[in-house]
PDB file of C-alpha atoms in Angstrom:
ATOM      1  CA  UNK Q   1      21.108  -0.485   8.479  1.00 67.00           C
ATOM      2  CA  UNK Q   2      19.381   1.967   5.851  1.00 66.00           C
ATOM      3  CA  UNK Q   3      18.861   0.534   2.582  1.00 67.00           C
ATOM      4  CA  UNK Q   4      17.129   3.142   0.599  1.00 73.00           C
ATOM      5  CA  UNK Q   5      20.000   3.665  -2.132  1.00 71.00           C
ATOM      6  CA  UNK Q   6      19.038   0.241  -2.782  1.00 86.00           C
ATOM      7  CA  UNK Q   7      15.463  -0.095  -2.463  1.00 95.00           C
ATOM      8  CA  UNK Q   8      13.441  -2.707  -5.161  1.00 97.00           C
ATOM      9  CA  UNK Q   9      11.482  -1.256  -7.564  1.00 97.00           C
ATOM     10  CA  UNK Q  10       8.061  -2.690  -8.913  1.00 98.00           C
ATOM     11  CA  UNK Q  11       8.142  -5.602  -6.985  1.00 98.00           C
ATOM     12  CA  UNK Q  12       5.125  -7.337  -8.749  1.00 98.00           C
ATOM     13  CA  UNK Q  13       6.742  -7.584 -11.965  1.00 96.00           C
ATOM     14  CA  UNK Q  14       6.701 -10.913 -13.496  1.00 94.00           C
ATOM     15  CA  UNK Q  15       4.684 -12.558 -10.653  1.00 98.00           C
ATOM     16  CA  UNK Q  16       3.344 -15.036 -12.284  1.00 97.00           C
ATOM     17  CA  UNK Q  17      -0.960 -14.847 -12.535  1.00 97.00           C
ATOM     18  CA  UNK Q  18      -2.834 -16.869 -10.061  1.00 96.00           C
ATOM     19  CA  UNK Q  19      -4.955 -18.298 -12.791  1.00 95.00           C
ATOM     20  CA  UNK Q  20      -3.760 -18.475 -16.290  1.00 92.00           C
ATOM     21  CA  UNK Q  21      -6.896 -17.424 -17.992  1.00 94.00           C
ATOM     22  CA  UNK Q  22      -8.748 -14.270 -17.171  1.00 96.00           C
ATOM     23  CA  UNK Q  23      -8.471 -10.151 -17.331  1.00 98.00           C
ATOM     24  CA  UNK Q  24      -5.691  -7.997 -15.288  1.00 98.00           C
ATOM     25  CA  UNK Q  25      -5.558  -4.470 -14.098  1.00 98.00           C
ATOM     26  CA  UNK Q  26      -2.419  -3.088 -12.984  1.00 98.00           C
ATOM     27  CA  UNK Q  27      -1.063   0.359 -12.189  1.00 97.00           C
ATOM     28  CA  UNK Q  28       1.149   2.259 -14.150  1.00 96.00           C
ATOM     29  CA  UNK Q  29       4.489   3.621 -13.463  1.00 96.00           C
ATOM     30  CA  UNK Q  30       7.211   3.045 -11.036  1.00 97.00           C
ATOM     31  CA  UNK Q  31       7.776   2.959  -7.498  1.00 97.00           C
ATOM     32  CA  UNK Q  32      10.077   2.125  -4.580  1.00 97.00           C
ATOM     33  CA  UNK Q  33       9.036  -0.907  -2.604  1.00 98.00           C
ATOM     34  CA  UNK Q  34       9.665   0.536   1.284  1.00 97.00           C
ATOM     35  CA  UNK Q  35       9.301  -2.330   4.182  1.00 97.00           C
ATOM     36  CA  UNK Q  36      10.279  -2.552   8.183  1.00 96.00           C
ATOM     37  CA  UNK Q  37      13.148  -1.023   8.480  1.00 95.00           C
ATOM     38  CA  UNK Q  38      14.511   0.121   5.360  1.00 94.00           C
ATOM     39  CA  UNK Q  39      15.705   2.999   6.483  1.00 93.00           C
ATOM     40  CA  UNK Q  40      17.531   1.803   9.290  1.00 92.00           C
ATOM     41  CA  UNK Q  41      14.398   2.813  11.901  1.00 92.00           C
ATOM     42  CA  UNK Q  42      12.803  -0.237  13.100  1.00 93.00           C
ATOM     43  CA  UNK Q  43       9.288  -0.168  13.491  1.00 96.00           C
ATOM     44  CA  UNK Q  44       8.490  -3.808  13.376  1.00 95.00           C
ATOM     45  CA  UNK Q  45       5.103  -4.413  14.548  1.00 93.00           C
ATOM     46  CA  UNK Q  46       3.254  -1.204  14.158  1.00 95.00           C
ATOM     47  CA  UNK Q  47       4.746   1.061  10.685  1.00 96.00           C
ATOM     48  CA  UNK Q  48       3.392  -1.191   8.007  1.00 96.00           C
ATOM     49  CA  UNK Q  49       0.844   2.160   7.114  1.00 97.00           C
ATOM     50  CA  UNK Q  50       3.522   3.901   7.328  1.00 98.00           C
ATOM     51  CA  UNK Q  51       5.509   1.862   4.677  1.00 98.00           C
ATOM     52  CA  UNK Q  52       2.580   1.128   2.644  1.00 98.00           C
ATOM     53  CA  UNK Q  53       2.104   5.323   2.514  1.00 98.00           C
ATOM     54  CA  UNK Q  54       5.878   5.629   1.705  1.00 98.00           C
ATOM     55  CA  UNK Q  55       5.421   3.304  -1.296  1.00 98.00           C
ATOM     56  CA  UNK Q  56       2.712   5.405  -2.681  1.00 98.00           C
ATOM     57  CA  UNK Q  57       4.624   8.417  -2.637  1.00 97.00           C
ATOM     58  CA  UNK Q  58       7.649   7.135  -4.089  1.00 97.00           C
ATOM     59  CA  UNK Q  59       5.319   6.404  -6.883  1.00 97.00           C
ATOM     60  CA  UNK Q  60       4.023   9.937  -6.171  1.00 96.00           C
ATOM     61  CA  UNK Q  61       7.478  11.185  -6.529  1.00 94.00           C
ATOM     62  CA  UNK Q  62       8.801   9.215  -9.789  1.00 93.00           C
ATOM     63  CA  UNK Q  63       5.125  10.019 -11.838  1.00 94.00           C
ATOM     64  CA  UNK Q  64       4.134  13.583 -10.512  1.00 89.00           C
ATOM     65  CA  UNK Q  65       6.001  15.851  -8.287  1.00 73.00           C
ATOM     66  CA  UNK Q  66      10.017  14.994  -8.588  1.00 73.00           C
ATOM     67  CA  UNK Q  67      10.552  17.514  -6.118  1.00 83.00           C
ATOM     68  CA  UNK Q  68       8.897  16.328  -3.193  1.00 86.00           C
ATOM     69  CA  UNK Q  69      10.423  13.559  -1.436  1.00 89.00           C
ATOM     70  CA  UNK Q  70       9.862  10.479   0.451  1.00 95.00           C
ATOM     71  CA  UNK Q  71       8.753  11.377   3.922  1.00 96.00           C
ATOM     72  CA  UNK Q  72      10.314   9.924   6.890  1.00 96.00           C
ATOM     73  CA  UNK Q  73       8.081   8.447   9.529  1.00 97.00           C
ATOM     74  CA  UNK Q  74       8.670  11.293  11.974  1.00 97.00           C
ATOM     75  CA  UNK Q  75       8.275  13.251   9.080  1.00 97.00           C
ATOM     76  CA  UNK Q  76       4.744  11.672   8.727  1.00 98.00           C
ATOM     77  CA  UNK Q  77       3.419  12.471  11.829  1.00 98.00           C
ATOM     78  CA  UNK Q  78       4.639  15.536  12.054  1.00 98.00           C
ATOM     79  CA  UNK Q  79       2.566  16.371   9.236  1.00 98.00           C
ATOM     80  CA  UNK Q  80      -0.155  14.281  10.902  1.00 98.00           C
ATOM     81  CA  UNK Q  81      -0.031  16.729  13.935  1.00 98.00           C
ATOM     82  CA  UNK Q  82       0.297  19.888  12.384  1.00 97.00           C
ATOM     83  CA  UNK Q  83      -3.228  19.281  10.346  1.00 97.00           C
ATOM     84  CA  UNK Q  84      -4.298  18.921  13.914  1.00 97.00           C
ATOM     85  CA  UNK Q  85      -4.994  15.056  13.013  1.00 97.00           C
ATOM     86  CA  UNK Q  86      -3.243  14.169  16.491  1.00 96.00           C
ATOM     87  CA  UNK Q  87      -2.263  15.223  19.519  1.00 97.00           C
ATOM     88  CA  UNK Q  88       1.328  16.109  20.278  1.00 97.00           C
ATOM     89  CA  UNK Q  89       1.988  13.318  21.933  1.00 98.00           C
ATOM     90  CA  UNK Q  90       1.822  11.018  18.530  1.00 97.00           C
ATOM     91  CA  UNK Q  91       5.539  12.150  17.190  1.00 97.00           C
ATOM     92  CA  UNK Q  92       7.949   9.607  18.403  1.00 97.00           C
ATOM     93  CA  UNK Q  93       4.923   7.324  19.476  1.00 97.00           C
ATOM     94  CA  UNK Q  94       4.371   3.954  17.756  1.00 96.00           C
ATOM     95  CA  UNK Q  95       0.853   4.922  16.896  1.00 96.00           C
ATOM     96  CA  UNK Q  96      -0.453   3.088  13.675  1.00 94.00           C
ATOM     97  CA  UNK Q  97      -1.967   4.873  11.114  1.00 96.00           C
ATOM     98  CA  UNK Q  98      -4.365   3.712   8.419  1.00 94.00           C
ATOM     99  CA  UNK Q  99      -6.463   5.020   5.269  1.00 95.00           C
ATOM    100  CA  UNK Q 100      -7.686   8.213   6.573  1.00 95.00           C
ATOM    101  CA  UNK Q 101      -4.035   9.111   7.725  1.00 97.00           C
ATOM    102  CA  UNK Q 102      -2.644   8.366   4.533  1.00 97.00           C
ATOM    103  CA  UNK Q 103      -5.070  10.598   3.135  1.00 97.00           C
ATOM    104  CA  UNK Q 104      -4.363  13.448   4.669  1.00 98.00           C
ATOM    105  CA  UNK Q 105      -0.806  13.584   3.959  1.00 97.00           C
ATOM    106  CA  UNK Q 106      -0.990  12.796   0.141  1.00 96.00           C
ATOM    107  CA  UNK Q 107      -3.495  15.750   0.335  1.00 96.00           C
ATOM    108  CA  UNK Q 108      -0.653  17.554   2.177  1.00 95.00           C
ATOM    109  CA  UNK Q 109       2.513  16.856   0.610  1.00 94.00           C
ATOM    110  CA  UNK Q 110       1.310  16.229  -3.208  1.00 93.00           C
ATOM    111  CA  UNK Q 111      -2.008  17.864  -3.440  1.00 93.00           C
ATOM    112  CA  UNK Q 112      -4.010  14.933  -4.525  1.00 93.00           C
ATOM    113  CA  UNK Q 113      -6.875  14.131  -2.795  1.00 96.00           C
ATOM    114  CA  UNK Q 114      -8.034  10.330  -2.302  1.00 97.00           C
ATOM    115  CA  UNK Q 115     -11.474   8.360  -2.404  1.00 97.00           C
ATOM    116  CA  UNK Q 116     -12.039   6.975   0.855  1.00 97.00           C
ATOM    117  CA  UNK Q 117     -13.940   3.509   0.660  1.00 97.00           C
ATOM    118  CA  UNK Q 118     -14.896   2.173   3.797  1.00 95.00           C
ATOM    119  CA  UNK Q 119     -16.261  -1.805   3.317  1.00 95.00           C
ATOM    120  CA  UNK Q 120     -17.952  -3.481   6.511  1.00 93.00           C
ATOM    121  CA  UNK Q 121     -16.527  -7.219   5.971  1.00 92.00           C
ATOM    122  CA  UNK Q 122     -13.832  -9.135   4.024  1.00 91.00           C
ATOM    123  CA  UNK Q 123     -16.790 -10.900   2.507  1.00 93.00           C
ATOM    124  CA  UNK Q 124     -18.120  -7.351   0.792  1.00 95.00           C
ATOM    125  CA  UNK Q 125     -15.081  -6.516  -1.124  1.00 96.00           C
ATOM    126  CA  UNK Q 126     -16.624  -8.593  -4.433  1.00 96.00           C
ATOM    127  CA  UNK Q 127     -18.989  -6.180  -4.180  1.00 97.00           C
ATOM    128  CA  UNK Q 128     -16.108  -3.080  -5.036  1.00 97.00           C
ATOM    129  CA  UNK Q 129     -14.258  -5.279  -7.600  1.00 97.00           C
ATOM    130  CA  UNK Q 130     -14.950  -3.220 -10.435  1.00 97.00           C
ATOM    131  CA  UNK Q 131     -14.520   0.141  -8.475  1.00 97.00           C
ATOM    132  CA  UNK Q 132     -10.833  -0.868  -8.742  1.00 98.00           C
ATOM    133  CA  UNK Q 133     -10.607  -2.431 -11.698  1.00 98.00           C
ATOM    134  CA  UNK Q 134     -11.425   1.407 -12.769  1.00 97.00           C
ATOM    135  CA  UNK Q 135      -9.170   2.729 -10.625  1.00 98.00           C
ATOM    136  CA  UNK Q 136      -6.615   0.433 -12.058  1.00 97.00           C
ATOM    137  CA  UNK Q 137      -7.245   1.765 -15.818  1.00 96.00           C
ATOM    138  CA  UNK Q 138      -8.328   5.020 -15.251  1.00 96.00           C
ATOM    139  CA  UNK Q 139      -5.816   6.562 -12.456  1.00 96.00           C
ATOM    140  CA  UNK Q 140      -3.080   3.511 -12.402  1.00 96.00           C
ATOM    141  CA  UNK Q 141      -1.529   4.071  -8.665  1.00 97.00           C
ATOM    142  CA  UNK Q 142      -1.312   2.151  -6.362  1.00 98.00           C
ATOM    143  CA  UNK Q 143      -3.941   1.830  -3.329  1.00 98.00           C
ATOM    144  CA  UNK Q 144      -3.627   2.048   0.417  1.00 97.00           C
ATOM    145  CA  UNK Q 145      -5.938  -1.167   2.290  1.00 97.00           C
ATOM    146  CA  UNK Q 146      -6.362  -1.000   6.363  1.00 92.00           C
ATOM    147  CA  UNK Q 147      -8.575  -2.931   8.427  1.00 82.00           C
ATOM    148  CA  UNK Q 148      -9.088  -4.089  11.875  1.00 76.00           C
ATOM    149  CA  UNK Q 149      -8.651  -7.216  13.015  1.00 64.00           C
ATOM    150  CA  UNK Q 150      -6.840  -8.222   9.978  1.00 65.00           C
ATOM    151  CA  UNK Q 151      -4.311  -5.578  11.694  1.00 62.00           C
ATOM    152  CA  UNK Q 152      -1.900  -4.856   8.588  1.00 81.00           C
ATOM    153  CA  UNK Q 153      -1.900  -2.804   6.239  1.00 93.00           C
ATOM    154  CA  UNK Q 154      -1.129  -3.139   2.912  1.00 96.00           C
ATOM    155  CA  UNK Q 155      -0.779  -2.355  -0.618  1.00 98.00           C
ATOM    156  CA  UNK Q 156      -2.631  -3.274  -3.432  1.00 98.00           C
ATOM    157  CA  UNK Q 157      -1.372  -2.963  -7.184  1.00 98.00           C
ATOM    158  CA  UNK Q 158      -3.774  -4.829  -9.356  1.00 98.00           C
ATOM    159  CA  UNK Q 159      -6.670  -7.315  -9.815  1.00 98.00           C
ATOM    160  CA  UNK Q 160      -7.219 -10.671 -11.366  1.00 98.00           C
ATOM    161  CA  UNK Q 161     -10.315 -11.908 -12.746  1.00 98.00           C
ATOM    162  CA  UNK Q 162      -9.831 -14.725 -12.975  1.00 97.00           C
ATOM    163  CA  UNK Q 163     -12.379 -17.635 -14.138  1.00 94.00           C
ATOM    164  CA  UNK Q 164     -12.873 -19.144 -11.170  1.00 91.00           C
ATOM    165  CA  UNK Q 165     -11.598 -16.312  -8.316  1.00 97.00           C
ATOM    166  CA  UNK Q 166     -10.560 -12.477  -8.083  1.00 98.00           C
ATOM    167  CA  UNK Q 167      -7.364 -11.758  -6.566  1.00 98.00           C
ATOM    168  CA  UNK Q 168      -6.026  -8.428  -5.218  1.00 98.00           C
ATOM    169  CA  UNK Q 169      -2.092  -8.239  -6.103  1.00 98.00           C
ATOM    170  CA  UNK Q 170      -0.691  -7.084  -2.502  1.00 98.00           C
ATOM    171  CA  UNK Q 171       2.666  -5.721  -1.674  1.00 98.00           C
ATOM    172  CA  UNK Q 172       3.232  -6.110   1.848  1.00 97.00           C
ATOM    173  CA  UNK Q 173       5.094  -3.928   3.975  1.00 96.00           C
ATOM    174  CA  UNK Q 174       6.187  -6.522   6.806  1.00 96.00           C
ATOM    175  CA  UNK Q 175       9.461  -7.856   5.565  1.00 96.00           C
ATOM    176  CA  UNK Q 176      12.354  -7.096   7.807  1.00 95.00           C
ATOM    177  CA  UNK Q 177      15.758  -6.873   6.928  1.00 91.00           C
ATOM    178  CA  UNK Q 178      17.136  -6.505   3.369  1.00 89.00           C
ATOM    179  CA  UNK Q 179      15.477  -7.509   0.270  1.00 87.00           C
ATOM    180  CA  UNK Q 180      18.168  -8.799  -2.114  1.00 89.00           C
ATOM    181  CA  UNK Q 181      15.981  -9.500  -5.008  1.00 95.00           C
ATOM    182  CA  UNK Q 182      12.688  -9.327  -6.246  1.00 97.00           C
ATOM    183  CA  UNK Q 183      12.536 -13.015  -6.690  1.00 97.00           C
ATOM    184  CA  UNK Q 184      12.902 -13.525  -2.755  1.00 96.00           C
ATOM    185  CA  UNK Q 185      10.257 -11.386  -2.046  1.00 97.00           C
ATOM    186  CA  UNK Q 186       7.859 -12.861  -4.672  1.00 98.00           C
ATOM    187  CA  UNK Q 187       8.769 -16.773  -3.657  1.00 97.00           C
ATOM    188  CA  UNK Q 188       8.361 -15.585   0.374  1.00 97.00           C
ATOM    189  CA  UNK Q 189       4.740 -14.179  -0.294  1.00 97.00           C
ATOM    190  CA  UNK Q 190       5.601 -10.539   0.534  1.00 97.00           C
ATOM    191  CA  UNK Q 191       4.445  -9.883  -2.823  1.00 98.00           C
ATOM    192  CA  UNK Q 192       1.322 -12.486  -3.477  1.00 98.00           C
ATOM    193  CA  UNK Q 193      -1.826 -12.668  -5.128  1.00 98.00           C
ATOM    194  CA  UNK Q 194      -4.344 -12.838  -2.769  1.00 97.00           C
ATOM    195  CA  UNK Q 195      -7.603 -14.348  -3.088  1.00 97.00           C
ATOM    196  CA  UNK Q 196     -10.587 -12.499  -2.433  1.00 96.00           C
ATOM    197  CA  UNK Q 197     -11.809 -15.389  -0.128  1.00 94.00           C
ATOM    198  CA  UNK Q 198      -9.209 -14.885   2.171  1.00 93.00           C
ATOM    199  CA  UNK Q 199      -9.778 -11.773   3.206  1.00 92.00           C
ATOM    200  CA  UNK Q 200     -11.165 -11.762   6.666  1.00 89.00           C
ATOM    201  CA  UNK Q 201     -14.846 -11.329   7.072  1.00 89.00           C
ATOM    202  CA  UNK Q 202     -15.238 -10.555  10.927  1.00 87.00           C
ATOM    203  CA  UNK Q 203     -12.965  -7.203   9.475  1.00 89.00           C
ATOM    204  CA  UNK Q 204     -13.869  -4.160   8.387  1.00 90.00           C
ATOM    205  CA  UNK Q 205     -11.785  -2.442   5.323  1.00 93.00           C
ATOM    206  CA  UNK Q 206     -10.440   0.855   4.298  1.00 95.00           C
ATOM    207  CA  UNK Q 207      -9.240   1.496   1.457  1.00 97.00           C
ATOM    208  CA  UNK Q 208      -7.716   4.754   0.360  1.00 98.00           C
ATOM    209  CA  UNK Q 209      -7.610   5.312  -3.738  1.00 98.00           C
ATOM    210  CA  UNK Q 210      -5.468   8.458  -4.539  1.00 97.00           C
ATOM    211  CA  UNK Q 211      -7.190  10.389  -7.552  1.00 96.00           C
ATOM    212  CA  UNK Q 212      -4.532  10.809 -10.064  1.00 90.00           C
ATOM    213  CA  UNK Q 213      -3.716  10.131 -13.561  1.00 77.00           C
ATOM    214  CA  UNK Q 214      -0.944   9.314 -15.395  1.00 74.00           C
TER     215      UNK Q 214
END
């Protein structure tokens, strides 16, 4: 079933902080939160980049360019093939993409190029903390995270500093079916603060940071 006429909207509001001390950094603006299946195409097990790029450019869509819309996952790797990114072969397939993919086609379809950041373990991302803390206050969307063996991708809307840990505030793409409320999402841990800790450190991390202001 397609639920985009219905899709949530800043799904991290009112999550409460995982610490109640300490300094946040969120983005800014609206956006559409877009999952598995949302749009009646299920791609349950390998479109989570996919989702996660769809949710930046609904953001893209409601803060800069109205006129562009949300692209379709075809639509995606169409694009993806025609910037001779892929082979043929890739539309229809259930090829993930990550970072650099999501790069390309907010470069394509919006003009705005992205800051690739490419971290070597879970256990290095303290040392990029403040990178998006900046990107947080200074460009306020919302940022694309890959990896490899921790094989989903993701989005991230803010940071905690907290006084004991620092949390990355994820919306993640992986729920299947349809979101009723933003409460269910939020007490199911689709939408979580994550601790840094628990990001894996036998992965590697990509992280794509659109540069735009609003």
């Amino acid at each position: 079933m397609d639920y985009r006429v219905n899709l949530l909207k800043n799904v991290h509001e009112k999550l409460p902080l995982p610490e109640p001390t300490g300094d946040t950094f969120l983005i800014r603006g609206d956006y559409e939160y877009w999952h598995y299946g949302c749009d009646g195409f299920n791609d349950k097990g390998w479109g989570c980049g996919y989702r996660t790029l769809q949710t930046i450019c609904s953001w893209m869509k409601k803060n800069i360019n109205s006129n562009q819309s949300v692209p379709s996952l075809r639509k995606i790797q169409e694009i993806l093939v025609n910037l001779e990114d892929k082979e043929s072969t890739f539309i229809d397939s259930k090829d993930w993409i990550g970072s650099i993919e999501v790069c390309l086609v907010l470069d394509e379809l919006y003009k705005i190029v992205s800051k690739i950041i490419h971290i070597q373990s879970g256990k290095e991302l303290i040392n990029y903390v403040n990178l998006l803390k900046d990107h947080f206050e200074q460009k306020g969307c919302p940022i694309m995270m890959g990896g490899d063996r921790d094989c989903s991708s993701k989005g991230i809307v803010g940071i905690h500093f907290g006084e004991k840990e620092i949390y990355l505030l994820v919306v993640d793409p992986h729920f299947l079916g349809r979101a009723k409320s933003i409460d269910q999402l939020q007490n199911d841990h689709w939408i979580k603060w994550q601790n840094l800790k628990e990001f894996i450190d036998s992965s590697f991390y990509n992280l794509c940071l659109p540069q735009v202001t609003i």
